[in-house]
Coordinates of N, CA and C and ligand atoms in Angstrom, one line a residue:
M953 N 0.9 -1.2 0.0 CA 0.0 0.0 0.0 C 0.9 1.2 0.0
D954 N 0.7 2.0 -1.0 CA 1.4 3.3 -1.1 C 0.8 4.3 -0.2
D955 N 1.6 4.9 0.7 CA 1.1 5.8 1.7 C 0.4 7.0 1.0
A956 N 1.0 7.5 -0.2 CA 0.4 8.6 -0.9 C -1.0 8.3 -1.3
I957 N -1.3 7.1 -1.7 CA -2.7 6.7 -2.2 C -3.6 6.7 -1.0
A958 N -3.1 6.2 0.1 CA -4.0 6.1 1.3 C -4.3 7.5 1.8
T959 N -3.3 8.4 1.7 CA -3.5 9.8 2.2 C -4.5 10.5 1.2
A960 N -4.4 10.2 -0.1 CA -5.3 10.8 -1.1 C -6.7 10.4 -0.8
V961 N -6.9 9.1 -0.5 CA -8.2 8.6 -0.2 C -8.8 9.3 1.1
D962 N -7.9 9.4 2.1 CA -8.4 10.2 3.3 C -8.8 11.6 2.9
E963 N -8.1 12.2 2.0 CA -8.4 13.6 1.6 C -9.8 13.6 0.9
F964 N -10.0 12.6 0.1 CA -11.3 12.5 -0.6 C -12.4 12.3 0.4
I965 N -12.2 11.4 1.3 CA -13.3 11.2 2.3 C -13.6 12.4 3.1
V966 N -12.5 13.1 3.5 CA -12.7 14.4 4.2 C -13.4 15.4 3.4
A967 N -13.0 15.5 2.1 CA -13.6 16.5 1.2 C -15.1 16.2 0.9
T968 N -15.5 15.0 1.0 CA -16.9 14.6 0.7 C -17.7 14.5 2.0
I969 N -17.4 13.6 2.9 CA -18.3 13.3 4.0 C -17.8 13.6 5.4
A970 N -16.5 13.8 5.6 CA -16.0 13.9 6.9 C -15.2 15.2 7.2
A971 N -15.6 16.3 6.6 CA -14.9 17.5 6.8 C -15.0 18.0 8.2
D972 N -13.9 18.6 8.7 CA -13.9 19.3 10.0 C -14.7 20.6 9.8
D973 N -15.5 20.9 10.8 CA -16.1 22.2 10.8 C -15.2 23.2 11.5
E974 N -15.6 24.4 11.7 CA -14.7 25.5 12.2 C -14.1 25.1 13.5
A975 N -14.9 24.6 14.4 CA -14.4 24.3 15.8 C -13.3 23.2 15.8
L976 N -13.5 22.2 15.0 CA -12.6 21.1 14.9 C -11.3 21.6 14.2
G977 N -11.5 22.4 13.1 CA -10.3 22.9 12.5 C -9.5 23.8 13.4
A978 N -10.2 24.6 14.2 CA -9.5 25.5 15.1 C -8.8 24.7 16.2
A979 N -9.3 23.6 16.6 CA -8.6 22.7 17.6 C -7.3 22.2 17.1
I980 N -7.3 21.8 15.8 CA -6.1 21.3 15.2 C -5.1 22.4 15.0
E981 N -5.6 23.6 14.6 CA -4.7 24.8 14.4 C -4.1 25.2 15.7
S982 N -4.9 25.2 16.8 CA -4.3 25.6 18.1 C -3.2 24.7 18.6
A983 N -3.5 23.4 18.4 CA -2.5 22.4 18.8 C -1.2 22.6 18.1
S984 N -1.4 22.8 16.8 CA -0.2 23.0 15.9 C 0.6 24.3 16.3
A985 N -0.2 25.3 16.6 CA 0.4 26.6 17.0 C 1.2 26.5 18.3
E986 N 0.8 25.6 19.1 CA 1.5 25.3 20.4 C 2.5 24.3 20.3
D987 N 2.8 23.9 19.1 CA 3.9 22.8 18.8 C 3.6 21.5 19.5
M988 N 2.3 21.2 19.6 CA 1.9 19.9 20.1 C 2.1 18.8 19.0
P989 N 2.4 17.6 19.4 CA 2.6 16.6 18.3 C 1.3 16.4 17.5
E990 N 1.5 16.1 16.2 CA 0.3 16.0 15.3 C -0.1 14.6 15.2
I991 N -0.7 14.2 16.3 CA -1.1 12.8 16.5 C -2.6 12.6 16.9
S992 N -3.4 13.6 16.6 CA -4.8 13.5 16.9 C -5.4 12.4 15.9
V993 N -6.5 11.9 16.2 CA -7.2 11.0 15.3 C -7.4 11.8 14.0
T994 N -7.6 11.1 12.9 CA -7.9 11.8 11.6 C -9.4 12.2 11.6
P995 N -9.8 13.1 10.7 CA -11.2 13.5 10.7 C -12.1 12.3 10.5
P996 N -11.8 11.4 9.6 CA -12.7 10.2 9.4 C -12.8 9.3 10.7
Q997 N -11.6 9.2 11.4 CA -11.6 8.4 12.6 C -12.4 9.2 13.7
G998 N -12.2 10.5 13.8 CA -13.0 11.3 14.7 C -14.5 11.1 14.5
R999 N -14.9 11.2 13.3 CA -16.3 11.0 12.9 C -16.8 9.6 13.4
L1000 N -15.9 8.6 13.2 CA -16.3 7.2 13.6 C -16.5 7.2 15.1
L1001 N -15.7 7.9 15.9 CA -15.9 8.0 17.4 C -17.3 8.6 17.7
T1002 N -17.6 9.7 17.0 CA -18.9 10.3 17.2 C -20.1 9.3 16.9
L1003 N -19.9 8.6 15.7 CA -21.0 7.7 15.3 C -21.1 6.5 16.3
L1004 N -20.0 6.0 16.7 CA -20.1 4.8 17.7 C -20.7 5.3 19.0
A1005 N -20.3 6.4 19.5 CA -20.9 6.9 20.8 C -22.3 7.2 20.6
R1006 N -22.7 7.8 19.5 CA -24.2 8.0 19.3 C -24.9 6.7 19.1
A1007 N -24.3 5.8 18.4 CA -25.1 4.5 18.1 C -25.4 3.8 19.4
I1008 N -24.6 3.9 20.4 CA -24.9 3.2 21.7 C -25.6 4.1 22.7
G1009 N -25.9 5.3 22.2 CA -26.6 6.3 23.1 C -25.8 6.6 24.4
A1010 N -24.5 6.9 24.1 CA -23.6 7.1 25.3 C -24.0 8.4 26.0
R1011 N -24.0 8.3 27.3 CA -24.3 9.4 28.2 C -23.1 9.8 29.1
T1012 N -22.2 8.8 29.3 CA -21.0 8.9 30.1 C -19.8 8.4 29.3
I1013 N -18.9 9.3 29.0 CA -17.7 8.9 28.2 C -16.4 9.1 29.0
L1014 N -15.5 8.2 28.8 CA -14.2 8.3 29.5 C -13.1 8.3 28.4
E1015 N -12.2 9.3 28.4 CA -11.2 9.3 27.4 C -9.8 9.3 28.1
F1016 N -8.9 8.5 27.6 CA -7.5 8.5 28.1 C -6.7 9.2 27.0
G1017 N -6.1 10.4 27.3 CA -5.3 11.1 26.4 C -6.1 12.2 25.6
T1018 N -6.0 13.4 26.1 CA -6.8 14.5 25.6 C -6.1 15.2 24.4
L1019 N -4.7 15.4 24.6 CA -3.9 16.2 23.6 C -4.6 17.5 23.5
G1020 N -4.9 17.9 22.2 CA -5.5 19.3 22.0 C -7.0 19.2 22.0
G1021 N -7.6 18.1 22.4 CA -9.1 18.1 22.5 C -9.8 17.7 21.2
Y1022 N -9.1 17.3 20.2 CA -9.8 17.1 18.9 C -10.7 15.8 19.0
S1023 N -10.2 14.7 19.5 CA -11.1 13.6 19.6 C -12.1 13.8 20.7
T1024 N -11.8 14.6 21.7 CA -12.7 15.0 22.8 C -13.9 15.7 22.2
I1025 N -13.7 16.6 21.3 CA -14.8 17.4 20.7 C -15.7 16.4 19.9
H1026 N -15.1 15.6 19.1 CA -15.9 14.6 18.4 C -16.8 13.7 19.3
L1027 N -16.2 13.3 20.4 CA -16.9 12.4 21.3 C -18.0 13.2 22.1
A1028 N -17.7 14.4 22.5 CA -18.6 15.2 23.3 C -19.9 15.6 22.4
R1029 N -19.7 15.7 21.1 CA -20.8 16.0 20.2 C -21.8 14.8 20.2
A1030 N -21.4 13.6 20.6 CA -22.3 12.5 20.6 C -23.2 12.5 21.8
L1031 N -22.9 13.3 22.8 CA -23.6 13.3 24.1 C -24.9 14.2 24.1
P1032 N -25.9 13.7 24.9 CA -27.0 14.6 25.1 C -26.5 15.8 26.0
A1033 N -27.4 16.8 26.1 CA -27.0 18.0 26.8 C -26.6 17.7 28.3
D1034 N -27.2 16.7 28.9 CA -26.8 16.4 30.3 C -25.8 15.3 30.4
G1035 N -25.2 14.9 29.2 CA -24.2 13.9 29.2 C -22.9 14.4 29.8
R1036 N -21.9 13.5 30.0 CA -20.7 13.9 30.6 C -19.5 13.2 30.0
L1037 N -18.4 13.9 29.7 CA -17.2 13.3 29.2 C -16.1 13.7 30.1
L1038 N -15.3 12.7 30.6 CA -14.2 13.0 31.4 C -12.9 12.5 30.6
S1039 N -12.0 13.5 30.4 CA -10.8 13.2 29.6 C -9.6 13.3 30.5
L1040 N -8.7 12.3 30.5 CA -7.5 12.3 31.3 C -6.3 12.7 30.5
E1041 N -5.6 13.7 31.0 CA -4.4 14.1 30.3 C -3.2 14.4 31.2
A1042 N -2.1 13.9 30.9 CA -0.9 14.0 31.8 C -0.3 15.4 31.8
K1043 N -0.4 16.1 30.7 CA 0.3 17.4 30.6 C -0.6 18.6 30.8
P1044 N -0.3 19.4 31.8 CA -1.2 20.6 32.1 C -1.2 21.5 30.9
E1045 N -0.1 21.7 30.2 CA -0.1 22.7 29.1 C -0.9 22.2 27.9
F1046 N -1.0 20.9 27.7 CA -1.9 20.3 26.7 C -3.4 20.5 27.1
A1047 N -3.6 20.2 28.4 CA -5.0 20.3 28.9 C -5.5 21.8 28.7
E1048 N -4.7 22.7 28.9 CA -5.1 24.1 28.8 C -5.5 24.5 27.4
V1049 N -4.7 24.0 26.4 CA -5.0 24.3 25.0 C -6.3 23.6 24.7
A1050 N -6.4 22.3 25.1 CA -7.6 21.5 24.9 C -8.9 22.2 25.4
R1051 N -8.7 22.7 26.7 CA -9.9 23.4 27.4 C -10.4 24.5 26.5
A1052 N -9.5 25.3 26.0 CA -10.0 26.5 25.2 C -10.7 26.0 23.9
S1053 N -10.1 24.9 23.3 CA -10.7 24.4 22.0 C -12.1 23.8 22.3
I1054 N -12.2 23.1 23.4 CA -13.4 22.4 23.7 C -14.5 23.5 24.0
D1055 N -14.1 24.5 24.8 CA -15.1 25.6 25.1 C -15.5 26.3 23.8
R1056 N -14.6 26.5 22.9 CA -14.9 27.2 21.6 C -15.9 26.4 20.8
A1057 N -15.8 25.1 21.0 CA -16.7 24.2 20.2 C -18.1 24.1 20.8
G1058 N -18.3 24.8 22.0 CA -19.6 24.8 22.6 C -20.0 23.6 23.4
V1059 N -19.0 22.7 23.7 CA -19.4 21.5 24.4 C -18.7 21.5 25.8
G1060 N -18.2 22.7 26.2 CA -17.4 22.8 27.4 C -18.1 22.3 28.7
E1061 N -19.4 22.6 28.7 CA -20.2 22.2 29.9 C -20.3 20.7 30.1
R1062 N -20.1 19.9 29.1 CA -20.2 18.5 29.2 C -18.8 17.8 29.4
V1063 N -17.8 18.6 29.4 CA -16.4 18.0 29.4 C -15.6 18.5 30.6
E1064 N -15.0 17.5 31.3 CA -14.0 17.8 32.3 C -12.7 17.1 31.9
I1065 N -11.6 17.9 32.1 CA -10.3 17.3 31.9 C -9.6 17.2 33.3
R1066 N -9.1 16.0 33.6 CA -8.3 15.8 34.8 C -6.9 15.7 34.4
V1067 N -6.1 16.5 35.0 CA -4.6 16.6 34.7 C -3.8 15.7 35.6
G1068 N -2.9 14.9 35.0 CA -2.0 14.0 35.7 C -1.9 12.7 35.0
P1069 N -0.9 11.9 35.3 CA -0.8 10.6 34.7 C -2.1 9.8 35.1
A1070 N -2.7 9.2 34.1 CA -4.1 8.6 34.3 C -4.1 7.6 35.5
L1071 N -3.0 6.8 35.6 CA -3.0 5.8 36.7 C -3.1 6.4 38.0
E1072 N -2.7 7.7 38.1 CA -2.7 8.5 39.4 C -4.1 9.2 39.6
T1073 N -4.7 9.5 38.5 CA -6.0 10.2 38.6 C -7.2 9.3 38.7
L1074 N -7.0 8.0 38.3 CA -8.1 7.0 38.3 C -8.7 6.7 39.7
P1075 N -7.8 6.6 40.7 CA -8.3 6.2 42.1 C -9.4 7.2 42.6
A1076 N -9.2 8.5 42.3 CA -10.1 9.5 42.8 C -11.5 9.3 42.1
L1077 N -11.5 8.9 40.9 CA -12.7 8.6 40.2 C -13.5 7.5 40.9
D1078 N -12.8 6.5 41.4 CA -13.4 5.4 42.1 C -14.1 6.0 43.4
E1079 N -13.4 6.9 44.1 CA -13.9 7.4 45.3 C -15.1 8.3 45.0
E1080 N -15.2 8.9 43.9 CA -16.3 9.8 43.5 C -17.5 9.0 43.0
G1081 N -17.3 7.7 42.8 CA -18.3 6.8 42.2 C -18.6 7.1 40.8
F1082 N -17.5 7.5 40.0 CA -17.7 7.7 38.6 C -18.2 6.5 37.9
G1083 N -19.1 6.7 37.0 CA -19.6 5.6 36.1 C -21.1 5.4 36.5
P1084 N -21.7 4.3 35.9 CA -21.1 3.4 34.9 C -20.8 4.1 33.6
V1085 N -19.7 3.7 32.9 CA -19.3 4.3 31.7 C -19.9 3.6 30.5
D1086 N -20.3 4.4 29.5 CA -20.9 3.9 28.3 C -19.9 3.7 27.2
F1087 N -19.0 4.6 27.1 CA -18.0 4.6 26.0 C -16.6 5.0 26.5
T1088 N -15.6 4.3 26.2 CA -14.3 4.6 26.6 C -13.4 4.7 25.4
F1089 N -12.6 5.8 25.3 CA -11.6 5.9 24.2 C -10.2 5.9 24.9
I1090 N -9.4 4.9 24.6 CA -8.1 4.7 25.2 C -7.1 5.2 24.1
D1091 N -6.4 6.3 24.5 CA -5.5 6.9 23.5 C -4.4 7.7 24.2
A1092 N -3.9 7.2 25.3 CA -2.8 7.9 26.0 C -1.5 7.2 25.8
D1093 N -0.7 7.0 26.9 CA 0.6 6.2 26.7 C 0.3 4.8 26.5
K1094 N 0.8 4.3 25.4 CA 0.4 3.0 24.9 C 0.8 1.8 25.7
I1095 N 1.9 2.0 26.5 CA 2.3 0.8 27.4 C 1.2 0.5 28.4
N1096 N 0.4 1.5 28.7 CA -0.6 1.3 29.8 C -2.0 1.0 29.2
T1097 N -2.1 0.8 27.9 CA -3.4 0.4 27.3 C -4.1 -0.8 28.1
P1098 N -3.3 -1.9 28.4 CA -4.0 -3.0 29.1 C -4.5 -2.5 30.5
H1099 N -3.8 -1.7 31.2 CA -4.3 -1.2 32.5 C -5.6 -0.3 32.3
Y1100 N -5.5 0.5 31.3 CA -6.7 1.4 31.1 C -7.9 0.6 30.7
F1101 N -7.7 -0.4 29.9 CA -8.8 -1.3 29.5 C -9.3 -2.0 30.7
A1102 N -8.5 -2.5 31.6 CA -9.0 -3.2 32.8 C -9.9 -2.3 33.6
W1103 N -9.4 -1.1 33.8 CA -10.2 -0.1 34.6 C -11.5 0.2 33.9
A1104 N -11.4 0.4 32.6 CA -12.7 0.8 31.9 C -13.7 -0.4 32.0
L1105 N -13.2 -1.6 31.8 CA -14.1 -2.8 31.9 C -14.8 -2.9 33.2
E1106 N -14.0 -2.6 34.3 CA -14.6 -2.7 35.6 C -15.7 -1.6 35.8
H1107 N -15.6 -0.6 35.1 CA -16.5 0.6 35.3 C -17.5 0.8 34.2
S1108 N -17.6 -0.2 33.3 CA -18.5 -0.1 32.1 C -19.9 -0.8 32.4
R1109 N -20.9 -0.3 31.8 CA -22.2 -0.9 31.9 C -22.3 -2.0 30.8
P1110 N -23.2 -2.9 30.9 CA -23.4 -3.9 29.8 C -23.8 -3.1 28.6
G1111 N -23.3 -3.5 27.4 CA -23.5 -2.8 26.2 C -22.6 -1.6 25.9
A1112 N -21.7 -1.4 26.8 CA -20.7 -0.3 26.6 C -19.7 -0.7 25.6
L1113 N -19.1 0.3 25.0 CA -18.0 0.1 24.0 C -16.7 0.7 24.6
I1114 N -15.6 -0.1 24.3 CA -14.3 0.4 24.7 C -13.4 0.3 23.4
V1115 N -12.9 1.5 23.0 CA -12.1 1.6 21.8 C -10.7 2.0 22.2
A1116 N -9.7 1.2 21.7 CA -8.3 1.6 21.9 C -7.6 1.9 20.6
D1117 N -6.9 3.0 20.6 CA -6.2 3.5 19.4 C -4.8 3.0 19.3
N1118 N -4.2 2.9 18.1 CA -2.8 2.7 17.9 C -2.3 1.3 18.4
V1119 N -3.1 0.3 18.1 CA -2.7 -1.0 18.5 C -1.9 -1.8 17.4
V1120 N -2.0 -1.4 16.2 CA -1.3 -2.1 15.1 C 0.1 -1.7 14.9
R1121 N 0.4 -0.4 15.1 CA 1.8 0.1 15.1 C 2.6 -0.2 13.9
G1122 N 2.1 0.1 12.7 CA 2.9 -0.2 11.5 C 3.0 -1.6 11.2
G1123 N 2.2 -2.5 11.8 CA 2.3 -3.9 11.6 C 3.1 -4.6 12.7
A1124 N 3.7 -3.9 13.6 CA 4.6 -4.5 14.6 C 3.7 -5.4 15.5
L1125 N 2.4 -5.2 15.6 CA 1.6 -6.0 16.4 C 1.8 -7.5 16.1
A1126 N 2.1 -7.8 14.8 CA 2.2 -9.2 14.4 C 3.6 -9.8 14.7
D1127 N 4.5 -9.0 15.3 CA 5.9 -9.4 15.4 C 6.2 -9.8 16.9
P1128 N 6.3 -11.0 17.3 CA 6.5 -11.4 18.7 C 7.8 -11.0 19.2
H1129 N 8.8 -10.6 18.3 CA 10.1 -10.2 18.7 C 10.3 -8.7 18.7
D1130 N 9.2 -7.9 18.4 CA 9.4 -6.5 18.4 C 9.7 -6.0 19.8
P1131 N 10.9 -5.3 19.9 CA 11.3 -4.9 21.3 C 10.6 -3.8 21.9
D1132 N 9.8 -3.0 21.2 CA 9.1 -1.8 21.7 C 8.1 -2.3 22.8
P1133 N 8.2 -1.7 24.0 CA 7.3 -2.1 25.1 C 5.8 -1.7 24.7
A1134 N 5.7 -0.7 23.9 CA 4.3 -0.3 23.5 C 3.7 -1.3 22.6
T1135 N 4.5 -2.0 21.8 CA 4.0 -3.1 21.0 C 3.7 -4.3 21.8
K1136 N 4.6 -4.6 22.7 CA 4.4 -5.8 23.6 C 3.1 -5.6 24.4
A1137 N 2.8 -4.3 24.8 CA 1.6 -4.1 25.5 C 0.3 -4.4 24.7
Q1138 N 0.4 -4.0 23.4 CA -0.7 -4.3 22.5 C -0.9 -5.8 22.3
R1139 N 0.2 -6.5 22.2 CA 0.1 -8.0 22.0 C -0.5 -8.6 23.3
E1140 N -0.1 -8.1 24.5 CA -0.7 -8.6 25.7 C -2.1 -8.3 25.8
F1141 N -2.4 -7.1 25.4 CA -3.8 -6.6 25.4 C -4.7 -7.6 24.6
H1142 N -4.2 -8.0 23.4 CA -5.0 -8.9 22.6 C -5.1 -10.3 23.3
E1143 N -4.0 -10.7 23.9 CA -4.1 -12.0 24.6 C -5.1 -12.0 25.8
T1144 N -5.1 -10.9 26.5 CA -6.1 -10.7 27.6 C -7.5 -10.7 27.0
L1145 N -7.7 -10.0 25.9 CA -9.1 -10.0 25.3 C -9.6 -11.3 24.9
A1146 N -8.6 -12.1 24.4 CA -9.0 -13.5 23.9 C -9.6 -14.3 25.1
E1147 N -9.1 -14.0 26.3 CA -9.6 -14.8 27.4 C -10.6 -14.1 28.3
E1148 N -11.1 -13.0 27.9 CA -12.0 -12.2 28.7 C -13.4 -12.5 28.2
P1149 N -14.2 -13.2 29.0 CA -15.5 -13.6 28.6 C -16.5 -12.4 28.7
R1150 N -16.1 -11.3 29.3 CA -17.0 -10.2 29.5 C -17.1 -9.3 28.3
V1151 N -16.2 -9.5 27.3 CA -16.3 -8.6 26.1 C -16.2 -9.5 24.8
S1152 N -16.8 -8.9 23.7 CA -16.5 -9.4 22.4 C -15.7 -8.3 21.7
A1153 N -14.6 -8.7 21.1 CA -13.7 -7.7 20.5 C -13.2 -8.0 19.2
T1154 N -12.8 -7.0 18.5 CA -12.1 -7.2 17.2 C -11.1 -6.0 17.0
T1155 N -10.1 -6.2 16.1 CA -9.2 -5.1 15.8 C -9.3 -4.9 14.3
I1156 N -9.3 -3.6 13.9 CA -9.4 -3.2 12.5 C -8.1 -2.4 12.2
Q1157 N -7.4 -2.9 11.2 CA -6.3 -2.2 10.7 C -6.7 -0.9 9.9
T1158 N -5.9 0.1 10.0 CA -6.3 1.3 9.2 C -5.0 1.8 8.4
V1159 N -5.3 2.4 7.3 CA -4.3 3.1 6.5 C -4.8 4.5 6.4
G1160 N -4.0 5.4 5.9 CA -4.5 6.8 5.7 C -3.5 7.8 6.0
A1161 N -3.9 9.0 6.4 CA -3.0 10.1 6.6 C -2.0 9.8 7.7
K1162 N -2.4 8.9 8.7 CA -1.5 8.6 9.8 C -0.7 7.3 9.6
G1163 N -0.7 6.8 8.3 CA 0.1 5.6 8.1 C -0.7 4.3 8.5
H1164 N 0.0 3.2 8.7 CA -0.6 1.9 9.0 C -0.7 1.8 10.5
D1165 N -2.0 1.7 10.9 CA -2.2 1.5 12.4 C -3.5 0.8 12.5
G1166 N -4.2 1.0 13.6 CA -5.5 0.3 13.8 C -6.0 0.5 15.2
F1167 N -7.3 0.1 15.4 CA -7.9 0.2 16.7 C -8.6 -1.0 17.0
T1168 N -8.7 -1.3 18.3 CA -9.5 -2.4 18.9 C -10.8 -1.9 19.4
L1169 N -11.8 -2.7 19.1 CA -13.2 -2.3 19.6 C -13.7 -3.4 20.4
A1170 N -14.1 -3.2 21.6 CA -14.6 -4.2 22.5 C -16.0 -3.8 23.0
L1171 N -16.9 -4.8 22.9 CA -18.3 -4.6 23.3 C -18.5 -5.3 24.6
V1172 N -18.9 -4.6 25.7 CA -19.1 -5.2 27.0 C -20.4 -6.0 27.0
E1173 N -20.3 -7.3 27.2 CA -21.5 -8.2 27.2 C -22.4 -7.9 28.4
S1174 N -23.7 -8.2 28.3 CA -24.6 -8.1 29.5 C -24.5 -9.3 30.4
Ligands
SAH1573 N1 -6.9 11.5 21.8 C1 -6.2 12.6 21.2 C2 -4.7 12.3 21.0 C3 -4.0 11.8 22.2 S1 -2.3 11.7 22.0 C4 -6.8 12.9 19.8 O1 -7.0 12.0 19.0 O2 -7.1 14.1 19.5 C5 -1.8 11.0 23.5 C6 -2.0 11.9 24.7 O3 -1.8 11.2 25.9 C7 -1.0 13.1 24.8 O4 -1.6 14.3 25.0 C8 -0.2 12.7 26.0 O5 0.3 13.9 26.8 C9 -1.2 11.9 26.9 N2 -0.6 11.0 27.9 C10 0.6 10.4 27.8 N3 0.8 9.7 28.9 C11 -0.3 9.9 29.7 C12 -0.7 9.4 31.0 N4 0.1 8.5 31.7 N5 -1.8 9.8 31.5 C13 -2.7 10.6 30.8 N6 -2.3 11.1 29.5 C14 -1.2 10.7 29.0
DHB1574 C1 1.2 8.6 18.9 C2 0.1 8.6 19.7 C3 -1.2 8.5 19.2 O1 -2.3 8.5 20.0 C4 -1.4 8.3 17.8 O2 -2.6 8.2 17.4 C5 -0.3 8.3 17.0 C6 1.0 8.4 17.6 C7 2.5 8.8 19.5 O3 2.6 8.9 20.7 O4 3.5 8.8 18.8
MG1575 MG1 -4.0 7.8 18.9

């Protein structure tokens, strides 16, 4: 697969059915102006998040990894006015940029960003009785994807969806000798899913503007 072809197809999809509106475009521009890494989901992937969260009627959404709030805005748009999205972000300077973009998009009242490494901010959520969660998007530090999944599963309602980004990693997922701990974590994640009776899961490879990667989608059984 030629990367240029995949990128051209993404551009066609964006130009026809998945264009960013002003608020989404501004979120990407703000992130770029602040020199944040250009690793937000693509517009078609963001749209997929909106559609999935809408399809299951999500009212409570949990996100790991806010960055500039681009995926957050897509997800928040799926919520009813009294819905809630909690996004966990390690870097305060990223959270600040995201906050402004999320507010500008008009979904600020539905979104809270908690700053700090997610493994450190999760215990407080337990104490607050956060959940049950309808939709989880795991997109933070990839070595912790299995931990975030375990937490999300424990706090999900039957019928909830859990989506994890960046599991295919240019195909490294298929290589048992890949030394990258982030890849090892995705392989372990799949092995855990295989033995977890509480979910039905699959992984979809993606090509496009961000190269070869993919996401795992897990449905929590009732
Ligand atoms: N979901 C975003 C992209 C997230 S990029 C989008 O698609 O628009 C990954 C983010 O995870 C970065 O902002 C990074 O700072 C954050 N991150 C890294 N380690 C983290 C951790 N331990 N806890 C919470 N966030 C973390
Ligand atoms: C990276 C993180 C992401 O969430 C992503 O979608 C692509 C790349 C990264 O940390 O490099
Ligand atoms: Mg990602």
